[in-house]
Amino acid sequence: MVESNAARLDSIFHALADPTRRALLRDVSAGEKSVGDLARPHALTLAAVSKHLKVLEAAELVARQRRGSFQIVRLNAPVLHEADEWLAYYRPFWSTRLDALAQHLEQEPEGESR
Amino acid sequence: MVESNAARLDSIFHALADPTRRALLRDVSAGEKSVGDLARPHALTLAAVSKHLKVLEAAELVARQRRGSFQIVRLNAPVLHEADEWLAYYRPFWSTRLDALAQHLEQEPEGESR
DNA sequence: GTTCGATTCAACCATGTGGTTGAATGTACC
DNA sequence: GGTACATTCAACCACATGGTTGAATCGAAC
């Protein structure tokens, strides 16, 4: 559906594969925050948090915007929707609706790669 | 809910952050496969595929079982459900139901860490 | 324009990743 | 028990990651 889906999923899942980054994402889901605000609750240097934010930004999970001398970070949730759509393919496999599974398997497996 | 949720999500999302591993997962979703079967369509050595499977197995996304001289790999979909549950928290943010979002934000953000 | 606060950059370090090759293991078959 | 096949292990490589520290940048305020 989307063009280079695989590379996008790479960066999204990679960004989510770190507990600090998931925590940052959760923190920022409560509303816009400056980098300093985001760093404060974590036992990390600002530079480290800045790097994590760069990973989240590369995956477009957050967006930055300068406001005065602050960098304001906000959640970009629709990107998580892409991960959700990838997962959706497997939903029939953990739900108990085996008939749905059978029907599911007749379809082509959604072309992410190649 | 689960004990060390964060570490599990780390390994799950990390496993999903590679296109080869996502492809292997999709391949194995069509039914049990030997390692050789799984390796064939990919332009990789068997050893490389074996390593990828080890990552998927560490995340418990697949399970192995010896059958004769073959290693049979099968999907363990319920683990994907854990990733799905993590994502569920963010669903209100990309859906347009902003009233749901407001209600959502009043709740505690689900304790994965600390 | 200097100083202060917020953030990033650069260099460095230890460790992990994804791949290779070639040897080793394990099971089946004759 | 030897041979063939399926898979893994070990060693190696180049490169990415997650963290640090200290210098550099950028905007605001005096």
Tab-separated table of C-alpha atoms (C1' of nucleotides) in Angstrom:
chain	number	residue	atom	x	y	z
A	1	MET	CA	0.000	0.000	0.000
A	2	VAL	CA	2.625	2.516	1.053
A	3	GLU	CA	5.770	2.486	-1.055
A	4	SER	CA	8.821	1.616	1.041
A	5	ASN	CA	6.811	0.162	3.854
A	6	ALA	CA	9.593	-2.145	5.034
A	7	ALA	CA	12.105	0.602	5.765
A	8	ARG	CA	9.458	2.578	7.631
A	9	LEU	CA	8.524	-0.423	9.748
A	10	ASP	CA	12.218	-0.997	10.421
A	11	SER	CA	12.629	2.466	11.873
A	12	ILE	CA	9.327	2.397	13.747
A	13	PHE	CA	9.888	-0.961	15.425
A	14	HIS	CA	13.501	-0.117	16.091
A	15	ALA	CA	12.446	3.099	17.796
A	16	LEU	CA	9.977	1.163	19.939
A	17	ALA	CA	12.532	-1.473	20.935
A	18	ASP	CA	13.986	0.617	23.740
A	19	PRO	CA	12.317	1.194	27.116
A	20	THR	CA	13.537	4.777	27.409
A	21	ARG	CA	12.101	5.649	24.032
A	22	ARG	CA	8.778	3.993	24.834
A	23	ALA	CA	8.698	5.976	28.082
A	24	LEU	CA	9.459	9.210	26.213
A	25	LEU	CA	6.663	8.448	23.818
A	26	ARG	CA	4.271	7.867	26.687
A	27	ASP	CA	5.413	11.069	28.400
A	28	VAL	CA	4.913	13.087	25.274
A	29	SER	CA	1.493	11.566	24.739
A	30	ALA	CA	0.328	13.595	27.738
A	31	GLY	CA	1.017	16.789	25.847
A	32	GLU	CA	3.795	18.803	24.247
A	33	LYS	CA	7.014	18.839	26.227
A	34	SER	CA	10.437	20.415	25.968
A	35	VAL	CA	13.534	18.200	25.728
A	36	GLY	CA	14.459	19.184	29.273
A	37	ASP	CA	11.007	18.253	30.548
A	38	LEU	CA	11.320	14.878	28.878
A	39	ALA	CA	14.829	14.269	30.185
A	40	ARG	CA	14.152	15.187	33.821
A	41	PRO	CA	12.436	11.962	34.988
A	42	HIS	CA	15.062	9.768	33.330
A	43	ALA	CA	18.458	9.059	34.860
A	44	LEU	CA	20.257	10.042	31.701
A	45	THR	CA	22.196	12.980	30.378
A	46	LEU	CA	20.442	15.478	28.160
A	47	ALA	CA	22.660	14.377	25.303
A	48	ALA	CA	21.449	10.795	25.659
A	49	VAL	CA	17.814	11.874	25.661
A	50	SER	CA	18.516	14.089	22.674
A	51	LYS	CA	19.829	11.038	20.823
A	52	HIS	CA	16.760	8.989	21.721
A	53	LEU	CA	14.558	11.795	20.454
A	54	LYS	CA	16.484	11.765	17.210
A	55	VAL	CA	15.658	8.085	16.798
A	56	LEU	CA	11.986	8.747	17.512
A	57	GLU	CA	12.079	11.659	15.104
A	58	ALA	CA	13.718	9.557	12.381
A	59	ALA	CA	10.785	7.173	12.699
A	60	GLU	CA	8.519	10.229	12.619
A	61	LEU	CA	6.953	9.097	15.869
A	62	VAL	CA	7.501	12.581	17.259
A	63	ALA	CA	7.934	15.986	15.685
A	64	ARG	CA	9.953	18.890	16.973
A	65	GLN	CA	9.305	22.561	16.806
A	66	ARG	CA	11.352	25.411	18.164
A	67	ARG	CA	9.496	27.646	20.606
A	68	GLY	CA	11.700	30.391	21.938
A	69	SER	CA	14.795	28.754	23.331
A	70	PHE	CA	12.950	25.463	23.826
A	71	GLN	CA	12.511	22.559	21.492
A	72	ILE	CA	8.930	21.445	21.780
A	73	VAL	CA	8.284	17.754	21.133
A	74	ARG	CA	4.900	16.392	20.216
A	75	LEU	CA	3.569	12.938	19.489
A	76	ASN	CA	2.878	11.949	15.891
A	77	ALA	CA	0.519	9.076	16.580
A	78	PRO	CA	-0.545	8.205	13.010
A	79	VAL	CA	2.847	6.592	12.492
A	80	LEU	CA	2.035	4.124	15.245
A	81	HIS	CA	-0.974	3.269	13.182
A	82	GLU	CA	1.377	1.847	10.565
A	83	ALA	CA	2.803	-0.571	13.120
A	84	ASP	CA	-0.738	-1.384	14.140
A	85	GLU	CA	-1.662	-2.170	10.557
A	86	TRP	CA	1.291	-4.499	10.241
A	87	LEU	CA	0.224	-6.263	13.422
A	88	ALA	CA	-3.355	-6.461	12.185
A	89	TYR	CA	-2.352	-9.224	9.782
A	90	TYR	CA	-1.550	-11.447	12.752
A	91	ARG	CA	-4.597	-10.629	14.830
A	92	PRO	CA	-6.529	-13.640	13.496
A	93	PHE	CA	-3.705	-15.873	14.721
A	94	TRP	CA	-4.099	-15.015	18.356
A	95	SER	CA	-7.826	-14.633	18.343
A	96	THR	CA	-9.671	-17.903	18.741
A	97	ARG	CA	-11.736	-17.430	15.584
A	98	LEU	CA	-10.092	-20.243	13.647
A	99	ASP	CA	-12.601	-20.005	10.854
A	100	ALA	CA	-11.486	-16.426	10.333
A	101	LEU	CA	-7.931	-17.706	10.253
A	102	ALA	CA	-8.690	-20.170	7.496
A	103	GLN	CA	-10.311	-17.459	5.423
A	104	HIS	CA	-7.414	-15.175	6.205
A	105	LEU	CA	-4.829	-17.604	4.895
A	106	GLU	CA	-6.449	-17.739	1.500
A	107	GLN	CA	-5.514	-14.135	0.860
A	108	GLU	CA	-2.103	-12.984	-0.273
A	109	PRO	CA	0.102	-12.084	2.680
A	110	GLU	CA	0.319	-8.300	2.031
A	111	GLY	CA	3.433	-7.226	0.170
A	112	GLU	CA	5.765	-5.424	2.462
A	113	SER	CA	9.105	-6.604	1.138
A	114	ARG	CA	11.042	-7.238	-2.082
B	1	MET	CA	-0.005	-7.208	34.169
B	2	VAL	CA	2.928	-9.335	33.036
B	3	GLU	CA	6.009	-9.091	35.226
B	4	SER	CA	8.954	-7.650	33.320
B	5	ASN	CA	6.888	-6.222	30.551
B	6	ALA	CA	9.544	-3.763	29.408
B	7	ALA	CA	12.207	-6.366	28.672
B	8	ARG	CA	9.679	-8.470	26.786
B	9	LEU	CA	8.598	-5.526	24.670
B	10	ASP	CA	12.268	-4.746	24.027
B	11	SER	CA	12.866	-8.191	22.582
B	12	ILE	CA	9.578	-8.292	20.682
B	13	PHE	CA	9.974	-4.915	19.010
B	14	HIS	CA	13.643	-5.569	18.374
B	15	ALA	CA	12.755	-8.834	16.667
B	16	LEU	CA	10.212	-7.029	14.505
B	17	ALA	CA	12.643	-4.271	13.520
B	18	ASP	CA	14.225	-6.293	10.731
B	19	PRO	CA	12.620	-6.950	7.353
B	20	THR	CA	14.037	-10.461	7.061
B	21	ARG	CA	12.608	-11.409	10.436
B	22	ARG	CA	9.221	-9.923	9.607
B	23	ALA	CA	9.271	-11.910	6.371
B	24	LEU	CA	10.183	-15.096	8.246
B	25	LEU	CA	7.315	-14.480	10.604
B	26	ARG	CA	4.937	-14.023	7.714
B	27	ASP	CA	6.277	-17.168	6.017
B	28	VAL	CA	5.841	-19.207	9.149
B	29	SER	CA	2.334	-17.863	9.624
B	30	ALA	CA	1.325	-19.949	6.628
B	31	GLY	CA	2.160	-23.106	8.528
B	32	GLU	CA	4.987	-24.974	10.172
B	33	LYS	CA	8.252	-24.861	8.235
B	34	SER	CA	11.737	-26.275	8.532
B	35	VAL	CA	14.698	-23.909	8.797
B	36	GLY	CA	15.716	-24.850	5.288
B	37	ASP	CA	12.237	-24.092	3.955
B	38	LEU	CA	12.355	-20.714	5.621
B	39	ALA	CA	15.832	-19.916	4.357
B	40	ARG	CA	15.235	-20.879	0.717
B	41	PRO	CA	13.375	-17.756	-0.479
B	42	HIS	CA	15.855	-15.427	1.196
B	43	ALA	CA	19.224	-14.562	-0.295
B	44	LEU	CA	21.026	-15.451	2.890
B	45	THR	CA	23.110	-18.287	4.231
B	46	LEU	CA	21.463	-20.850	6.441
B	47	ALA	CA	23.592	-19.635	9.319
B	48	ALA	CA	22.217	-16.110	8.930
B	49	VAL	CA	18.632	-17.377	8.906
B	50	SER	CA	19.418	-19.531	11.905
B	51	LYS	CA	20.553	-16.406	13.748
B	52	HIS	CA	17.405	-14.523	12.807
B	53	LEU	CA	15.328	-17.415	14.061
B	54	LYS	CA	17.228	-17.289	17.321
B	55	VAL	CA	16.208	-13.651	17.717
B	56	LEU	CA	12.588	-14.508	16.966
B	57	GLU	CA	12.794	-17.402	19.373
B	58	ALA	CA	14.306	-15.217	22.110
B	59	ALA	CA	11.259	-12.989	21.752
B	60	GLU	CA	9.139	-16.155	21.818
B	61	LEU	CA	7.558	-15.108	18.546
B	62	VAL	CA	8.305	-18.556	17.171
B	63	ALA	CA	8.896	-21.929	18.764
B	64	ARG	CA	11.070	-24.742	17.500
B	65	GLN	CA	10.603	-28.437	17.680
B	66	ARG	CA	12.813	-31.193	16.354
B	67	ARG	CA	11.090	-33.511	13.895
B	68	GLY	CA	13.444	-36.163	12.602
B	69	SER	CA	16.459	-34.391	11.234
B	70	PHE	CA	14.468	-31.190	10.702
B	71	GLN	CA	13.856	-28.314	13.047
B	72	ILE	CA	10.221	-27.364	12.707
B	73	VAL	CA	9.395	-23.711	13.329
B	74	ARG	CA	5.929	-22.522	14.201
B	75	LEU	CA	4.429	-19.117	14.911
B	76	ASN	CA	3.646	-18.169	18.490
B	77	ALA	CA	1.160	-15.419	17.775
B	78	PRO	CA	0.006	-14.594	21.320
B	79	VAL	CA	3.308	-12.809	21.879
B	80	LEU	CA	2.394	-10.385	19.104
B	81	HIS	CA	-0.682	-9.703	21.140
B	82	GLU	CA	1.584	-8.149	23.786
B	83	ALA	CA	2.898	-5.665	21.246
B	84	ASP	CA	-0.666	-5.040	20.191
B	85	GLU	CA	-1.669	-4.285	23.758
B	86	TRP	CA	1.158	-1.814	24.107
B	87	LEU	CA	0.017	-0.101	20.923
B	88	ALA	CA	-3.570	-0.085	22.133
B	89	TYR	CA	-2.750	2.715	24.531
B	90	TYR	CA	-2.028	4.976	21.565
B	91	ARG	CA	-5.000	4.009	19.452
B	92	PRO	CA	-7.116	6.917	20.736
B	93	PHE	CA	-4.389	9.299	19.563
B	94	TRP	CA	-4.680	8.402	15.930
B	95	SER	CA	-8.397	7.826	15.892
B	96	THR	CA	-10.396	10.979	15.466
B	97	ARG	CA	-12.469	10.422	18.584
B	98	LEU	CA	-10.991	13.308	20.516
B	99	ASP	CA	-13.525	12.950	23.278
B	100	ALA	CA	-12.250	9.432	23.811
B	101	LEU	CA	-8.759	10.871	23.931
B	102	ALA	CA	-9.682	13.312	26.674
B	103	GLN	CA	-11.179	10.522	28.723
B	104	HIS	CA	-8.153	8.365	28.006
B	105	LEU	CA	-5.717	10.936	29.334
B	106	GLU	CA	-7.385	10.959	32.716
B	107	GLN	CA	-6.299	7.403	33.353
B	108	GLU	CA	-2.863	6.379	34.532
B	109	PRO	CA	-0.554	5.561	31.599
B	110	GLU	CA	-0.255	1.800	32.200
B	111	GLY	CA	2.839	0.822	34.124
B	112	GLU	CA	5.363	-0.806	31.850
B	113	SER	CA	8.421	0.534	33.607
B	114	ARG	CA	9.522	1.818	37.001
C	1	DG	C1'	27.517	42.211	23.276
C	2	DT	C1'	27.977	39.245	27.187
C	3	DT	C1'	25.915	36.076	29.888
C	4	DC	C1'	22.644	32.410	30.873
C	5	DG	C1'	19.865	28.564	29.891
C	6	DA	C1'	18.464	24.881	26.483
C	7	DT	C1'	19.993	21.780	23.394
C	8	DT	C1'	23.094	19.655	20.132
C	9	DC	C1'	27.557	18.167	18.309
C	10	DA	C1'	31.875	15.594	18.362
C	11	DA	C1'	34.757	12.318	20.064
C	12	DC	C1'	35.162	8.365	22.424
C	13	DC	C1'	34.033	3.702	24.523
C	14	DA	C1'	31.945	-0.900	25.184
C	15	DT	C1'	28.825	-3.806	23.373
C	16	DG	C1'	25.479	-5.571	19.954
C	17	DT	C1'	24.040	-6.578	15.108
C	18	DG	C1'	23.864	-8.772	10.700
C	19	DG	C1'	26.439	-10.921	7.722
C	20	DT	C1'	30.126	-14.237	6.081
C	21	DT	C1'	32.960	-18.778	6.076
C	22	DG	C1'	34.330	-23.244	7.625
C	23	DA	C1'	34.190	-26.689	11.113
C	24	DA	C1'	31.136	-29.278	14.249
C	25	DT	C1'	26.979	-31.591	15.632
C	26	DG	C1'	22.889	-34.508	15.196
C	27	DT	C1'	19.796	-37.614	12.897
C	28	DA	C1'	18.524	-40.786	9.254
C	29	DC	C1'	19.797	-44.215	5.991
C	30	DC	C1'	22.360	-47.877	3.895
D	1	DG	C1'	29.941	-47.650	11.411
D	2	DG	C1'	30.164	-44.557	7.365
D	3	DT	C1'	27.818	-41.223	4.599
D	4	DA	C1'	24.655	-37.680	3.552
D	5	DC	C1'	21.770	-34.088	4.919
D	6	DA	C1'	19.923	-30.314	8.170
D	7	DT	C1'	21.275	-27.145	11.271
D	8	DT	C1'	24.247	-24.807	14.542
D	9	DC	C1'	28.594	-23.097	16.440
D	10	DA	C1'	32.775	-20.295	16.429
D	11	DA	C1'	35.508	-16.910	14.727
D	12	DC	C1'	35.711	-12.996	12.294
D	13	DC	C1'	34.327	-8.416	10.066
D	14	DA	C1'	32.170	-3.785	9.399
D	15	DC	C1'	29.082	-1.018	11.244
D	16	DA	C1'	25.263	0.644	14.555
D	17	DT	C1'	23.816	1.523	19.324
D	18	DG	C1'	23.492	3.599	23.833
D	19	DG	C1'	25.923	5.792	26.877
D	20	DT	C1'	29.427	9.295	28.581
D	21	DT	C1'	32.031	13.992	28.694
D	22	DG	C1'	33.182	18.525	27.193
D	23	DA	C1'	32.909	21.962	23.722
D	24	DA	C1'	29.774	24.427	20.604
D	25	DT	C1'	25.493	26.526	19.174
D	26	DC	C1'	21.314	29.123	19.527
D	27	DG	C1'	17.817	32.211	21.510
D	28	DA	C1'	16.507	35.388	25.426
D	29	DA	C1'	17.453	38.739	28.596
D	30	DC	C1'	20.184	41.972	30.794
